[in-house]
């Protein structure tokens, strides 16, 4: 799915990943974030913990593949 489809779907299904915030516009080191962003021509799914900064969970060449994976990741934390 695309980024726009992902946003629409999580709103429609009222999905909220417990303590985590969802960030889709940049990589941040803020605590407890799940994110998916385009950086250096790669879609990067990342996570932050309470104090340790961010780490990349997976990288994708395709927006659809990235947001399909990110959707499943969000469901895991919901």
Short mmCIF file of C-alpha atoms in Angstrom, two decimals:
data_model
loop_
_atom_site.label_atom_id
_atom_site.label_comp_id
_atom_site.label_asym_id
_atom_site.label_seq_id
_atom_site.Cartn_x
_atom_site.Cartn_y
_atom_site.Cartn_z
CA UNK A 1 0.00 0.00 0.00
CA UNK A 2 1.09 3.60 -0.45
CA UNK A 3 1.72 6.08 2.37
CA UNK A 4 -1.66 7.73 1.71
CA UNK A 5 -3.44 4.36 1.77
CA UNK A 6 -1.65 3.46 5.02
CA UNK A 7 -2.75 6.69 6.70
CA UNK A 8 -6.33 6.21 5.57
CA UNK A 9 -6.36 2.57 6.69
CA UNK A 10 -5.05 3.14 10.21
CA UNK A 11 -7.55 5.97 10.70
CA UNK A 12 -10.43 3.89 9.37
CA UNK A 13 -9.49 0.87 11.49
CA UNK A 14 -8.63 3.07 14.51
CA UNK A 15 -5.26 1.35 14.99
CA UNK A 16 -3.05 2.74 17.73
CA UNK A 17 0.27 1.13 18.63
CA UNK A 18 0.14 1.13 22.46
CA UNK A 19 2.77 3.57 23.76
CA UNK A 20 4.32 4.37 20.37
CA UNK A 21 3.89 7.43 18.18
CA UNK A 22 3.80 7.00 14.41
CA UNK A 23 6.15 9.31 12.46
CA UNK A 24 6.07 9.35 8.66
CA UNK A 25 8.00 12.49 7.68
CA UNK A 26 11.49 12.08 9.19
CA UNK A 27 13.73 9.85 11.25
CA UNK A 28 13.73 10.98 14.85
CA UNK A 29 15.41 9.86 18.05
CA UNK A 30 12.39 10.86 20.15
CA UNK A 31 11.38 8.10 22.56
CA UNK A 32 8.90 5.38 21.56
CA UNK A 33 8.43 6.04 17.85
CA UNK A 34 7.59 3.69 14.99
CA UNK A 35 8.25 5.26 11.62
CA UNK A 36 8.46 4.76 7.89
CA UNK A 37 10.26 7.38 5.79
CA UNK A 38 11.91 7.83 2.42
CA UNK A 39 15.59 8.59 2.91
CA UNK A 40 18.39 8.28 0.35
CA UNK A 41 15.96 6.72 -2.16
CA UNK A 42 15.11 3.89 0.26
CA UNK A 43 12.01 3.42 2.36
CA UNK A 44 13.15 2.83 5.94
CA UNK A 45 11.01 1.34 8.69
CA UNK A 46 12.48 2.27 12.05
CA UNK A 47 11.82 2.21 15.76
CA UNK A 48 13.07 4.08 18.81
CA UNK A 49 13.18 2.91 22.39
CA UNK A 50 12.83 5.05 25.48
CA UNK A 51 16.46 6.20 25.59
CA UNK A 52 18.64 4.65 22.91
CA UNK A 53 17.88 6.55 19.69
CA UNK A 54 16.58 4.93 16.52
CA UNK A 55 17.37 1.74 14.65
CA UNK A 56 16.33 0.61 11.19
CA UNK A 57 14.12 -2.48 11.23
CA UNK A 58 14.01 -2.95 7.46
CA UNK A 59 14.74 -1.08 4.20
CA UNK A 60 12.75 -1.29 0.97
CA UNK A 61 13.05 -0.02 -2.60
CA UNK A 62 9.26 0.02 -2.97
CA UNK A 63 6.83 2.30 -1.12
CA UNK A 64 4.16 -0.41 -1.33
CA UNK A 65 6.43 -3.06 0.21
CA UNK A 66 7.54 -0.65 2.94
CA UNK A 67 4.03 0.32 4.01
CA UNK A 68 2.72 -3.25 3.81
CA UNK A 69 5.53 -4.24 6.21
CA UNK A 70 4.99 -1.15 8.37
CA UNK A 71 1.28 -1.89 8.65
CA UNK A 72 2.08 -5.39 9.94
CA UNK A 73 4.60 -3.89 12.36
CA UNK A 74 2.00 -1.45 13.69
CA UNK A 75 -0.47 -4.32 14.18
CA UNK A 76 2.15 -6.20 16.19
CA UNK A 77 2.47 -3.26 18.61
CA UNK A 78 -1.28 -2.59 18.83
#
